[in-house]
CSV table of C-alpha atoms in Angstrom, one decimal:
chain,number,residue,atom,x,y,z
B,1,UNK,CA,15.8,-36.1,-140.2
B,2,UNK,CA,19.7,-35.1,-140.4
B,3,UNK,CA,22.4,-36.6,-138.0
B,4,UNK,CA,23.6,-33.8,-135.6
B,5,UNK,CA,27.1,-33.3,-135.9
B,6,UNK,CA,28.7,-34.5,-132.8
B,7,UNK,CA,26.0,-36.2,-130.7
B,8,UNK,CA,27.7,-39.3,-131.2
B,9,UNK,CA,24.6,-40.7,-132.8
B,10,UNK,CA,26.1,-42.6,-136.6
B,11,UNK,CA,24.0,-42.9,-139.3
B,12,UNK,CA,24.4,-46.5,-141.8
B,13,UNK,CA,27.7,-47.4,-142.2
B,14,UNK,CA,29.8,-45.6,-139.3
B,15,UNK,CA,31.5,-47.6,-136.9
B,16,UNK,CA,32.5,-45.8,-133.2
B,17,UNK,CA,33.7,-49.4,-131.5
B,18,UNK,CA,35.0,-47.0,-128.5
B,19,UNK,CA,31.2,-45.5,-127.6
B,20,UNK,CA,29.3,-46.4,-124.7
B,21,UNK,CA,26.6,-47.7,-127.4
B,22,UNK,CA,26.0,-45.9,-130.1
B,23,UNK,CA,22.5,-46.3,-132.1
B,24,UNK,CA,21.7,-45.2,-135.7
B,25,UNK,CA,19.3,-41.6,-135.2
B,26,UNK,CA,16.4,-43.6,-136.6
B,27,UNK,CA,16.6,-46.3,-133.9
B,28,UNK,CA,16.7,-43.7,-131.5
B,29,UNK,CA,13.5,-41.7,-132.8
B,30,UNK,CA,11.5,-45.2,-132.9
B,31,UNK,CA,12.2,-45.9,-128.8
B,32,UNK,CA,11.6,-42.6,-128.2
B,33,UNK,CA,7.6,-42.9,-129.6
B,34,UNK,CA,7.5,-46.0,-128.5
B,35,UNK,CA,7.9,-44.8,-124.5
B,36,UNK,CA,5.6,-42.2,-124.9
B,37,UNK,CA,3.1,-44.0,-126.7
B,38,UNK,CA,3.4,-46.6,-123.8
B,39,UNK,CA,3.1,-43.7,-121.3
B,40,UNK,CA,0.0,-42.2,-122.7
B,41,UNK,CA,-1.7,-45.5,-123.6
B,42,UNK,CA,-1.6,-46.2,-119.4
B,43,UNK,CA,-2.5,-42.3,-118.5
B,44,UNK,CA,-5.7,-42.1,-120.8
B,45,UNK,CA,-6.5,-45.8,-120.0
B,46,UNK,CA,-7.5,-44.2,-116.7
B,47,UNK,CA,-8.9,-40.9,-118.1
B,48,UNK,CA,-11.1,-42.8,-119.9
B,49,UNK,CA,-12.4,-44.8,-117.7
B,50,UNK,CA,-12.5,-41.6,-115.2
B,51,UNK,CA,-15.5,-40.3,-117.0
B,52,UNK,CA,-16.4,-44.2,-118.2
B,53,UNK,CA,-16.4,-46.8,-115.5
B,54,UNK,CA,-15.6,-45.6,-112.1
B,55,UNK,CA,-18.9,-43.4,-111.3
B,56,UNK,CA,-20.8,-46.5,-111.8
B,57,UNK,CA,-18.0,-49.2,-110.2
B,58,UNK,CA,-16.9,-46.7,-107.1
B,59,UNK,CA,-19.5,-43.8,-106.4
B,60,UNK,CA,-23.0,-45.4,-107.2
B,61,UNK,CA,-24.0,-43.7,-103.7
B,62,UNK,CA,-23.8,-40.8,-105.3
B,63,UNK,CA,-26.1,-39.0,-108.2
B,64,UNK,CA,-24.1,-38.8,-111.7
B,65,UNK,CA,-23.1,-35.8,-111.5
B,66,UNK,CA,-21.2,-35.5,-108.3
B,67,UNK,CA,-20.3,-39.4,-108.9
B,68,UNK,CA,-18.3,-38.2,-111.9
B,69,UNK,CA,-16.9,-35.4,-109.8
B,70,UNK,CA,-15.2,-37.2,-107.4
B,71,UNK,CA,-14.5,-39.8,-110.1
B,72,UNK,CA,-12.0,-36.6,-111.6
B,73,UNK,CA,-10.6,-35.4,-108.0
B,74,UNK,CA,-9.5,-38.6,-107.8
B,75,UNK,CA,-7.8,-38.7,-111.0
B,76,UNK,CA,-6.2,-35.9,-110.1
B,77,UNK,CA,-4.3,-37.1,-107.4
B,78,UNK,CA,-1.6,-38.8,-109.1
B,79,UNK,CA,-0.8,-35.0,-110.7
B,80,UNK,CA,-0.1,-33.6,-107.4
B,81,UNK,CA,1.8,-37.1,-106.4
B,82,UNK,CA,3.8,-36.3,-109.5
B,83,UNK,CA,6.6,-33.6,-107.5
B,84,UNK,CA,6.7,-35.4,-104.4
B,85,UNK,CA,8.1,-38.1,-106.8
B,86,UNK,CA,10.4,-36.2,-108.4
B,87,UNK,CA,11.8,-35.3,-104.9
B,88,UNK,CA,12.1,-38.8,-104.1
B,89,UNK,CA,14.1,-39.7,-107.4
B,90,UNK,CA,16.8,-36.9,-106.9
B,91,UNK,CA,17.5,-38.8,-103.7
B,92,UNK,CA,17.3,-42.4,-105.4
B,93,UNK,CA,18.8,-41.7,-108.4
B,94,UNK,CA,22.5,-41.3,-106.6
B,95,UNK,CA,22.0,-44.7,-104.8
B,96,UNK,CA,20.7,-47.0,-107.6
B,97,UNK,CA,21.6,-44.8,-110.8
B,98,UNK,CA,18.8,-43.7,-113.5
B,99,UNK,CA,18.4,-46.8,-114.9
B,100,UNK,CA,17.5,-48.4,-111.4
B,101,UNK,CA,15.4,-45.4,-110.8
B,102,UNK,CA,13.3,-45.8,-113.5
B,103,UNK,CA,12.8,-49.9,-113.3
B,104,UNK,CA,11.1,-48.8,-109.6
B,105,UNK,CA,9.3,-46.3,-111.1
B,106,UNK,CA,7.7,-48.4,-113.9
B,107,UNK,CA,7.0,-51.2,-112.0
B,108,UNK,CA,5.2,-48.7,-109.2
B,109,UNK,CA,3.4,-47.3,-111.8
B,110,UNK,CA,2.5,-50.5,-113.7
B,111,UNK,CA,1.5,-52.9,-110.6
B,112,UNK,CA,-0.7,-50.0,-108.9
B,113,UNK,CA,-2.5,-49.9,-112.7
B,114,UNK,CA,-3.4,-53.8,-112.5
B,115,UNK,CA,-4.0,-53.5,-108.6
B,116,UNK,CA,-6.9,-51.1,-110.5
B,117,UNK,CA,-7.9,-53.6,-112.5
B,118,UNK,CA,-8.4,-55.9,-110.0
B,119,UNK,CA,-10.3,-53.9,-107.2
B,120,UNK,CA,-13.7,-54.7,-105.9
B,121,UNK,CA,-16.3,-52.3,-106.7
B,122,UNK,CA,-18.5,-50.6,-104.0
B,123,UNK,CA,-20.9,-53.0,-104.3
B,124,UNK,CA,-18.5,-55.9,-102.6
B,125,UNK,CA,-16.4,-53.7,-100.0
B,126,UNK,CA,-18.4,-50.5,-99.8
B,127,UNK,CA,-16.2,-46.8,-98.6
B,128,UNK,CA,-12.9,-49.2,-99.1
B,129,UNK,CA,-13.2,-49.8,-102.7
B,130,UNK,CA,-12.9,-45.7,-103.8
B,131,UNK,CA,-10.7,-45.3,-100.9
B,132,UNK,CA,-8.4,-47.8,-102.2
B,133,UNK,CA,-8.9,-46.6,-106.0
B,134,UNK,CA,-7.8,-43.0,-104.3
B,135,UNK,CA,-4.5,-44.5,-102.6
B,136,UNK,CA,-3.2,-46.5,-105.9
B,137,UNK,CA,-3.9,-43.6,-108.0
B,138,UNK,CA,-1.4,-42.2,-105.7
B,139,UNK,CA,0.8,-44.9,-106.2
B,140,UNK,CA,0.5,-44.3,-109.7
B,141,UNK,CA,1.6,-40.8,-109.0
B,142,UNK,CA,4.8,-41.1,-107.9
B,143,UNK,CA,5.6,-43.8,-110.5
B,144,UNK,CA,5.2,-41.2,-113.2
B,145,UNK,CA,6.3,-38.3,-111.6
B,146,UNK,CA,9.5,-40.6,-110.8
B,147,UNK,CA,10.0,-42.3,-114.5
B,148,UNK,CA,10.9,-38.7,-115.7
B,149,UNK,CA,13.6,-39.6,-117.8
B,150,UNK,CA,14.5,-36.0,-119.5
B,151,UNK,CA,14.2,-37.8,-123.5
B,152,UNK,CA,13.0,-34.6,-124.7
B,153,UNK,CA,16.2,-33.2,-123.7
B,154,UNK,CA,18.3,-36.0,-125.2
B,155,UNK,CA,16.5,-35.7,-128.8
B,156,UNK,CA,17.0,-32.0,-128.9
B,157,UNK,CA,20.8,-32.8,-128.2
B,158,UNK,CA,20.8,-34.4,-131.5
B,159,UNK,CA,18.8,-32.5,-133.4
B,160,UNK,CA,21.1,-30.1,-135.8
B,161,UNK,CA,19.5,-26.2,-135.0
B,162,UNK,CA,17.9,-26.0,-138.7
B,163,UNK,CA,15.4,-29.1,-137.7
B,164,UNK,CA,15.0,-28.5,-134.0
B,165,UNK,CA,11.3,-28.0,-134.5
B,166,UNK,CA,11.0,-31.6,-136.2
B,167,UNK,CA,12.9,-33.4,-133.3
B,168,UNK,CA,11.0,-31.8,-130.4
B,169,UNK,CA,7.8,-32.7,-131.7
B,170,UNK,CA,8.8,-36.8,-131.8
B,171,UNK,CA,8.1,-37.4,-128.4
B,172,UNK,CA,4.5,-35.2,-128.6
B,173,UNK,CA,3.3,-38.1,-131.1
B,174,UNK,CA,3.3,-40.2,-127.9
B,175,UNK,CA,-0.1,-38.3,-126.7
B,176,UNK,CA,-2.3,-38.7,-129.4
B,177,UNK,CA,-1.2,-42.2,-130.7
B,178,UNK,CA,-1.5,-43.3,-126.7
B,179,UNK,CA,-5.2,-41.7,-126.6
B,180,UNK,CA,-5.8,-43.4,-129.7
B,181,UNK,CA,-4.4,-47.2,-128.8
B,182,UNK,CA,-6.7,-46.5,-125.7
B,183,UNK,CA,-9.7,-45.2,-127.1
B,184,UNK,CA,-9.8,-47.5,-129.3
B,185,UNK,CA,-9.3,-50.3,-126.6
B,186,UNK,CA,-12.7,-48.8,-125.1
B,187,UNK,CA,-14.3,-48.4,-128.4
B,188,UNK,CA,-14.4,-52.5,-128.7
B,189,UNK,CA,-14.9,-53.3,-125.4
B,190,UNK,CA,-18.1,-51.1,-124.8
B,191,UNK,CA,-19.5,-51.8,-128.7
B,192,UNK,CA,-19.2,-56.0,-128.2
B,193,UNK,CA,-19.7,-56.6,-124.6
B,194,UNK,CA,-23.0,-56.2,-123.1
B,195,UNK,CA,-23.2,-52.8,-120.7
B,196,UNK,CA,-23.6,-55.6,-117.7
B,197,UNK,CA,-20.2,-57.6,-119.2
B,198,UNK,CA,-19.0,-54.1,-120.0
B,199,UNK,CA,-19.3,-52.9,-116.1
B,200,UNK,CA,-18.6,-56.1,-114.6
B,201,UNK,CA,-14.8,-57.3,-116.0
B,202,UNK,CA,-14.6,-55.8,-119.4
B,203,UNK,CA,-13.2,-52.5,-118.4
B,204,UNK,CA,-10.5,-54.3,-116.2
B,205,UNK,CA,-8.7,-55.7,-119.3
B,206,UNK,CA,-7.9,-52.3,-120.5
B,207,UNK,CA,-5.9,-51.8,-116.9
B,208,UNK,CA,-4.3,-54.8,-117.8
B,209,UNK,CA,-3.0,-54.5,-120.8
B,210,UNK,CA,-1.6,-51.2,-119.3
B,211,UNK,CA,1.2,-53.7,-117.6
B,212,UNK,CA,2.1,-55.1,-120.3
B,213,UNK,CA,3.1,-52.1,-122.5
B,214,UNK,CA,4.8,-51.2,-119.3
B,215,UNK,CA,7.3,-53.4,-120.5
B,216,UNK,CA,8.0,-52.5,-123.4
B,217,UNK,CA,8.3,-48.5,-121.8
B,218,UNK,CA,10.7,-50.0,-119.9
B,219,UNK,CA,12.6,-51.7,-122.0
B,220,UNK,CA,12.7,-48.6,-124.5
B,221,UNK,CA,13.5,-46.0,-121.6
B,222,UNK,CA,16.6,-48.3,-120.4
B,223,UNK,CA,17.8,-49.0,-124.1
B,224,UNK,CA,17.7,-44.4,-124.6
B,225,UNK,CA,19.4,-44.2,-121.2
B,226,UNK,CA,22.4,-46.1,-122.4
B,227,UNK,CA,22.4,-44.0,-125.7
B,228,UNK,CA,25.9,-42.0,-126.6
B,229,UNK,CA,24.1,-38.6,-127.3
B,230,UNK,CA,26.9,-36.6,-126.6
B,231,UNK,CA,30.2,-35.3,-124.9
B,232,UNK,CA,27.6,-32.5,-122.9
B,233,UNK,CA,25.4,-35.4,-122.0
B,234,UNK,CA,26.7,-35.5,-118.5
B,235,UNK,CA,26.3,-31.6,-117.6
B,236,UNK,CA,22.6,-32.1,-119.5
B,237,UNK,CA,21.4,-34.9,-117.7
B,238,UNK,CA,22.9,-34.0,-114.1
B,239,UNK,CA,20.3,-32.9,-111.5
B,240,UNK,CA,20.9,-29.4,-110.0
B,241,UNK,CA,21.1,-29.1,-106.3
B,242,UNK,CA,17.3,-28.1,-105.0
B,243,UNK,CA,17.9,-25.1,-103.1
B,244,UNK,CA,20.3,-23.6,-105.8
B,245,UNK,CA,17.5,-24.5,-108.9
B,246,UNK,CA,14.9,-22.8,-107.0
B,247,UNK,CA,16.9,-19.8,-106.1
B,248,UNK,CA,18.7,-19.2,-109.2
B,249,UNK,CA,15.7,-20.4,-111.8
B,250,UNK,CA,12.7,-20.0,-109.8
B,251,UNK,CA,11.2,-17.9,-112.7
B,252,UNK,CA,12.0,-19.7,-115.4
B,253,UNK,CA,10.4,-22.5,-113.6
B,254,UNK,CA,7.4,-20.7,-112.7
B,255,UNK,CA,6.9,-19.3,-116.4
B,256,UNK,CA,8.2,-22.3,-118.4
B,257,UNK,CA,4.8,-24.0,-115.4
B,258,UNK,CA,2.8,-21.4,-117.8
B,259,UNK,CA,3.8,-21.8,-121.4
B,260,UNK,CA,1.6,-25.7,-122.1
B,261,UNK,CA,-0.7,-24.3,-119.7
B,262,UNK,CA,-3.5,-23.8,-122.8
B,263,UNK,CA,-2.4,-27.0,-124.8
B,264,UNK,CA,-2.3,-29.7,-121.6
B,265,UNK,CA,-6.3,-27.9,-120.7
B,266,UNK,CA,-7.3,-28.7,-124.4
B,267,UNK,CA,-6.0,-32.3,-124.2
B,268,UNK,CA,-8.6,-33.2,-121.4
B,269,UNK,CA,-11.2,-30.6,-122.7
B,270,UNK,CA,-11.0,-32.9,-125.7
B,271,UNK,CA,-10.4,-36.1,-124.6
B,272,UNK,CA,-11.9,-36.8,-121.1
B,273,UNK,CA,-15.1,-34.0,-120.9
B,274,UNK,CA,-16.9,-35.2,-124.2
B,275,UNK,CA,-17.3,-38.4,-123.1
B,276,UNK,CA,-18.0,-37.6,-119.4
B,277,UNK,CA,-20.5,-34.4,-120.7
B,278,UNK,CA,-22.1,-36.8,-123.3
B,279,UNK,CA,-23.1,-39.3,-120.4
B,280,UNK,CA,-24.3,-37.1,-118.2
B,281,UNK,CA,-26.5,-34.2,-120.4
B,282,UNK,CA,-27.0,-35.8,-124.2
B,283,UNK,CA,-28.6,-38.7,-125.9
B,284,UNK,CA,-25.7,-38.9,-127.9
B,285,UNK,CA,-24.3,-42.5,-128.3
B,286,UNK,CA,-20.9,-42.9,-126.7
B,287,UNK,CA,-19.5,-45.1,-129.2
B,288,UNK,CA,-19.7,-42.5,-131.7
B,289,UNK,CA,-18.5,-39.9,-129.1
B,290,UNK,CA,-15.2,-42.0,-128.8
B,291,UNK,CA,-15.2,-43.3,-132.7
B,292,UNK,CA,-14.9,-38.8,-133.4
B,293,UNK,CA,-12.5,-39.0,-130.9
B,294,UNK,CA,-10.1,-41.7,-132.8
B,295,UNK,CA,-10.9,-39.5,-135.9
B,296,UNK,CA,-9.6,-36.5,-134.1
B,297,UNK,CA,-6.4,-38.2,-132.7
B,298,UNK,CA,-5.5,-39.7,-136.0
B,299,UNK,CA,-5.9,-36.0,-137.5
B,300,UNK,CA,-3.5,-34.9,-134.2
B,301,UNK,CA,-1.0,-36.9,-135.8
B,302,UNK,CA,-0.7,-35.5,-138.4
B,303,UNK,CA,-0.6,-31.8,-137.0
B,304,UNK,CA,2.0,-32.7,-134.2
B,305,UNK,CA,4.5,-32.8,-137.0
B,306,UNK,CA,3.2,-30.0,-139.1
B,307,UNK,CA,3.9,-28.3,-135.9
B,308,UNK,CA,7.9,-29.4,-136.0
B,309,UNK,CA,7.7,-28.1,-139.9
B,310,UNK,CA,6.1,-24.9,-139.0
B,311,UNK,CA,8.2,-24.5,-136.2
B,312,UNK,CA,11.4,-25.0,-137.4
B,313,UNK,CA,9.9,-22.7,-140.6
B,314,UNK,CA,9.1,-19.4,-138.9
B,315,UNK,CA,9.6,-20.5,-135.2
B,316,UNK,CA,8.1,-22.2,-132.2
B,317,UNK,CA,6.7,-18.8,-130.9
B,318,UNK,CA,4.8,-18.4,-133.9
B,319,UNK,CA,3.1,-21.8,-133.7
B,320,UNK,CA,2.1,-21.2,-130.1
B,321,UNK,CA,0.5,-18.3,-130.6
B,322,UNK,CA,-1.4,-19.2,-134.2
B,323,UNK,CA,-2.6,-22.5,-132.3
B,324,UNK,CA,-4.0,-20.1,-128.8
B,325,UNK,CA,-5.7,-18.2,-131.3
B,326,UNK,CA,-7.3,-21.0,-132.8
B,327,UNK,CA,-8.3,-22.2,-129.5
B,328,UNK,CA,-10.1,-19.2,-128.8
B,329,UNK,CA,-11.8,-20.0,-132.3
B,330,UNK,CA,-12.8,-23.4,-131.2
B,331,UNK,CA,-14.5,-22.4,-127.8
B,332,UNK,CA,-17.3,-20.9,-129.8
B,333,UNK,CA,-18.0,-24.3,-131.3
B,334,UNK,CA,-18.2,-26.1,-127.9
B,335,UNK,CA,-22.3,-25.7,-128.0
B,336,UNK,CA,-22.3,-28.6,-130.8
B,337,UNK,CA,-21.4,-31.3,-128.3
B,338,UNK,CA,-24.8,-31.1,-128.0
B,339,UNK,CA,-26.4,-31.9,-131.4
B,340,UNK,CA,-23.3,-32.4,-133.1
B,341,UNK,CA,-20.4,-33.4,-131.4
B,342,UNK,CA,-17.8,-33.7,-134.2
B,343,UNK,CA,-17.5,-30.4,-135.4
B,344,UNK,CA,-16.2,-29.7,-132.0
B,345,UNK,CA,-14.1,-33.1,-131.3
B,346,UNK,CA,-12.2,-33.4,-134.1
B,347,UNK,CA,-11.3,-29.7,-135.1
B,348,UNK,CA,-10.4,-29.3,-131.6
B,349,UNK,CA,-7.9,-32.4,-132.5
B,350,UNK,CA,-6.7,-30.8,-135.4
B,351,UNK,CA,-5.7,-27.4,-133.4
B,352,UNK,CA,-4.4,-29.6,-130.1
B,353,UNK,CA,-1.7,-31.0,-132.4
B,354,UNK,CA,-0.1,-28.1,-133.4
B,355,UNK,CA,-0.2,-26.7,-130.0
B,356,UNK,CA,1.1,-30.3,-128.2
B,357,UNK,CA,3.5,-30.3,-130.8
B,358,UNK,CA,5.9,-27.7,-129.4
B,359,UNK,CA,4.5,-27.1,-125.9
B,360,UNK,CA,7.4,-28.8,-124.4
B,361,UNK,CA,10.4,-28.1,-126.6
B,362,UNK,CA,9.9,-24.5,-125.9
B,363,UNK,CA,10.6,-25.2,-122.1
B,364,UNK,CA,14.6,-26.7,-121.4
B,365,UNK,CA,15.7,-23.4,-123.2
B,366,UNK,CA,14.7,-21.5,-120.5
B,367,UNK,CA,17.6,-23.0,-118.1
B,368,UNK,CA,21.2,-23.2,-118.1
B,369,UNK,CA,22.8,-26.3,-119.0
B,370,UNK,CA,23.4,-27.2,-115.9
B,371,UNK,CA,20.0,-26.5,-114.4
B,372,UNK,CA,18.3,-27.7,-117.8
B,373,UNK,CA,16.9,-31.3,-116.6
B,374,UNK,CA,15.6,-30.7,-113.0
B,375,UNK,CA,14.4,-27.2,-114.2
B,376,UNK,CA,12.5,-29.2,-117.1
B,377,UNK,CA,11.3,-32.0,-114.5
B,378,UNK,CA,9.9,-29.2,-111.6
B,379,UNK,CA,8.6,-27.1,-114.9
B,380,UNK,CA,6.7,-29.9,-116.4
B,381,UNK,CA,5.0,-31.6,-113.2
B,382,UNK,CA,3.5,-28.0,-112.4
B,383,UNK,CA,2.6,-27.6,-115.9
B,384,UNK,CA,0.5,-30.7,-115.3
B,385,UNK,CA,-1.1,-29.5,-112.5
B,386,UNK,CA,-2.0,-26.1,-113.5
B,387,UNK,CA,-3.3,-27.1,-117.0
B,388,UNK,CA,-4.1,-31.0,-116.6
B,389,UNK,CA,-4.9,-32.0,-113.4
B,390,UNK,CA,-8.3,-30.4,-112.4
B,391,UNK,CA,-9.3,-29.4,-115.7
B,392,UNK,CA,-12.1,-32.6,-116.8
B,393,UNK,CA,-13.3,-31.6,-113.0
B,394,UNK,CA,-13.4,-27.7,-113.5
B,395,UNK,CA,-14.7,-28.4,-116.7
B,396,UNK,CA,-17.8,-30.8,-115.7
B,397,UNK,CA,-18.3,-29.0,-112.9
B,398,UNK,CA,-18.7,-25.4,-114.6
B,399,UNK,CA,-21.0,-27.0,-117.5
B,400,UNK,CA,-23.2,-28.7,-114.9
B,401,UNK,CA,-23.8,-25.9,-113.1
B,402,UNK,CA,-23.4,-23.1,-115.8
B,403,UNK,CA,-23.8,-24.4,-119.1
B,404,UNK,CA,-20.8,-25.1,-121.5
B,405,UNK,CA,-20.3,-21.8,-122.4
B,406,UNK,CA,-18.9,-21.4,-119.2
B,407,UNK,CA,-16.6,-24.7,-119.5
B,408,UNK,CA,-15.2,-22.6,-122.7
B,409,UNK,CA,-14.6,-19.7,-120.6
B,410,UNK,CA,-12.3,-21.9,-118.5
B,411,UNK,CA,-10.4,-23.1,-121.7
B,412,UNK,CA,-10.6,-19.3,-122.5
B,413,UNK,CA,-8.6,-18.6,-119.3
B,414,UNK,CA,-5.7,-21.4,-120.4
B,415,UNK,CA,-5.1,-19.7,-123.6
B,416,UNK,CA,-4.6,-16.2,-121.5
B,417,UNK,CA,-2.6,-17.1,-119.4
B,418,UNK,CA,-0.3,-19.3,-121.9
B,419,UNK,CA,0.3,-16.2,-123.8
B,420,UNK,CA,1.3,-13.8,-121.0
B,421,UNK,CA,4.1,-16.6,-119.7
B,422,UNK,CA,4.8,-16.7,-123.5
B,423,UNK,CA,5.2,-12.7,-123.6
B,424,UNK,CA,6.8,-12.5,-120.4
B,425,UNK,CA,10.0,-15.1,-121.5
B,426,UNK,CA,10.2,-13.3,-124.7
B,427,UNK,CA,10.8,-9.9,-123.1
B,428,UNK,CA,14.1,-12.1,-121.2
B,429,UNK,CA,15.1,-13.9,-124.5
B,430,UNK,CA,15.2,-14.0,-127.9
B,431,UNK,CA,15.7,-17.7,-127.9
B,432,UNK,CA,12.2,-18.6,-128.4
C-alpha cells in the first residue's frame, strides 16, 4: 500500500520532527488490525458461548429450545445499549477528551466481560444469575457502543483514491481473524476438557482472556488516536451537534443503517446459528461444526482483501451487489447443515468476506465532512441492530418452528433490503 500524499503519515527515511507523532503507514495498518481483532475476539467470545454455554449455565429451567432463545435476547441487549452509549460519549468526550473516553469505555467493556466469567450459574443463585448475565451484557453495551473511535475514517484519510478499496477493507480483517482466535479458543477447550470440566470453569477462561486483549485494544486505540493523519483531521474527527445531524443527514443515516444490513445478518447466520442449530436438531459433532468454522474464517481472510482489490478495480458497488447475489446462491445450500454442514459453513465464509470487506467503507461517504464521524457512529450502531442483533434469535426461532428454509428466507430478506438502500444512495450520488 502507497503513502497518501499529505496525511502526514512518512514512509522509511522521512523525518517531520514538528508533527504531533507521526508513524510509518505500515505501523499504522498493524494497530489498526490489531484493535479490531481485539474487538471481535471479545464480541464472538460471547456469541459463542451464546449458543455454547449459557442455555446450560443460565436457563436449565427452561427446554433447549427456548433456553437458547433467551440465551440470544440476551445477547442482544448490548446492541441496543450500543446508541445510548454513543449519546453518552458525545457528552464525555468534551470533559475528558477521546483518549479518556475510550480508556472508560474499554475498561467498562472489559471488567463487565470477566464479571461474566465469574458469575454463578443458576444452579447456585437461581433468577439472579441470568438476571445479572442480562445487566453486564448491558454493561458491555455501552462500553462498545462508547469505544467507537471512527479508525475507519482515519485509514481512508490516508488512503490515496486509486487504493481506497484496499485501505477500507484493513479494519474488516478484524471480524474474521477475532471469530477465528475465538473459535479456536472453544475448539480446545470443548475437545480436551471433559463436557462436566467444560460446563463447570472451562468456558470462563475464554471471558478471561477477553481482558487481557482488552489491553492490548487499548493500548492500540490510544497509540491511532495520537496519529498525525492529516491537516482535515480535526473537521473529520469532530462530532456534529445532535439535532443538526439528525435534521440535516437523517437519510443518509437511515440508508447508510441499510447498506451492511445483508453482510452483518450473514456474519451470525454463519457464525453463531450453526453451532446453536447443530445442538439443538443434528447428531453432528460440534467440534467439527466449529473446526468448518475456523476453515471458513481462514478462507474470509483471504476474501476480505480480494474485496479491497476488487473494489478499488471496478468499484465498491459492484462488490456489494456480486456478494448479495451470492448470498442468495448460498441460502439454497442451508439444508446441508443437516447432513453436511461444510458445504454451507465455509462457502458462506468465502462469500461473507467479500461482502464484510466493503460493508463499512461504503458508509462515511454518505456525509459531509463535518457530519462524517457522528453520521458513521449513529449509522453503524443501527446497522448493528437491524442486521446483527436479533438475527441468531430470528434465525433459531424461524428454523425451530419452520424448518431452515424459512431461516434462509430471513437471510433472503437482508440481502433485499441491502440492495434497495444500495439503489436508493446511488440515485443521490455517483460516489459509490
Amino acid at each position: 500500500m502507497g503513502n497518501a500524499a499529505g496525511t502526514g503519515i512518512r514512509k522509511s527515511g522521512d523525518v517531520d520532527p514538528n508533527a504531533r507523532q507521526t508513524v510509518q503507514l505500515d505501523d499504522v495498518i498493524t494497530t489498526v488490525v490489531m484493535a479490531r481483532v481485539t474487538d471481535y475476539f471479545g464480541f464472538f467470545v460471547f456469541a459463542i458461548a451464546s449458543a455454547l454455554v449459557f442455555p446450560t449455565i443460565f436457563f436449565p429451567y427452561l427446554e433447549p429450545v427456548p433456553a437458547t432463545l433467551a440465551s440470544f435476547a440476551v445477547f442482544s441487549l448490548a446492541f441496543l445499549a450500543r446508541p445510548v452509549a454513543s449519546l453518552i460519549g458525545r457528552r464525555l468526550e468534551p470533559r475528558i477528551g477521546k483518549p479518556g473516553k475510550i480508556t472508560v469505555a474499554l475498561m467498562l467493556l472489559g471488567t463487565s466481560t470477566v464479571a461474566i466469567g465469574l458469575l454463578p450459574g443458576y444452579d447456585r443463585i437461581g433468577w439472579v444469575a441470568p438476571a445479572l448475565l442480562a445487566v453486564l451484557r448491558v454493561i458491555q453495551g455501552l462500553g462498545l457502543g462508547g469505544a467507537w473511535d471512527g479508525m475507519t475514517l482515519q485509514l481512508k484519510s490516508a488512503a490515496p483514491k486509486e487504493r481506497d478499496g484496499l485501505y477500507s477493507m484493513v479494519p474488516q480483517l478484524g471480524g474474521p481473524i477475532g471469530f477465528c482466535v475465538a473459535a479456536a479458543m472453544f475448539y480446545v477447550l470443548t475437545g480436551f476438557l471433559t463436557e462436566e470440566e467444560f460446563y463447570q470453569y472451562g468456558w470462563r477462561f475464554a471471558f478471561f482472556a477477553v481482558m487481557a486483549v482488552n489491553v492490548v485494544s487499548l493500548f492500540a486505540r490510544l497509540r491511532l488516536l495520537t496519529t498525525n493523519f492529516g491537516s482535515d483531521e480535526a473537521t473529520m474527527m469532530k462530532s456534529a451537534p445532535l439535532g443538526f445531524l439528525l435534521r440535516t443527514q437523517w437519510r443518509e443515516i437511515l440508508l447508510s443503517a441499510f447498506l451492511p444490513l445483508s453482510s452483518y445478518a450473514l456474519l451470525h447466520m454463519l457464525t453463531v446459528f450453526p453451532v446453536s442449530y447443530t445442538l439443538l436438531f443434528t447428531d453432528n459433532a460440534i467440534d467439527r461444526i466449529i473446526l468448518w468454522q475456523l476453515v471458513g474464517g481462514a478462507l474470509a481472510v483471504g476474501t476480505v482483501i480480494l474485496s479491497g482489490l476488487l473494489a478499488d478495480r471496478y468499484s465498491k458497488r459492484a462488490v456489494i451487489i456480486g456478494s448479495s447475489v451470492l448470498t442468495l446462491l448460498l441460502c439454497l445450500s442451508i439444508g446441508t447443515l443437516n447432513d453436511n454442514p461444510a458445504v454451507y459453513i465455509v462457502a458462506g465464509f468465502i462469500i461473507f468476506g467479500l461482502s464484510y470487506g466493503q460493508s463499512s467503507a461504503i458508509v462515511p461517504d454518505r456525509f459531509s465532512p463535518d457530519c462524517r464521524y457522528s453520521g458513521s457512529a449513529l449509522a453503524t450502531n443501527l446497522s448493528w441492530i437491524f442486521g446483527a442483533a436479533f438475527a441468531p434469535l430470528v434465525g433459531l426461532f424461524l428454523a425451530s418452528t419452520f424448518g431452515l428454509w424459512a431461516a434462509a428466507l430471513y437471510l433472503v430478506s437482508g440481502v433485499v433490503v441491502t440492495l434497495v438502500a444500495l439503489f436508493s444512495l446511488r440515485r443521490q450520488s455517483d460516489k459509490i
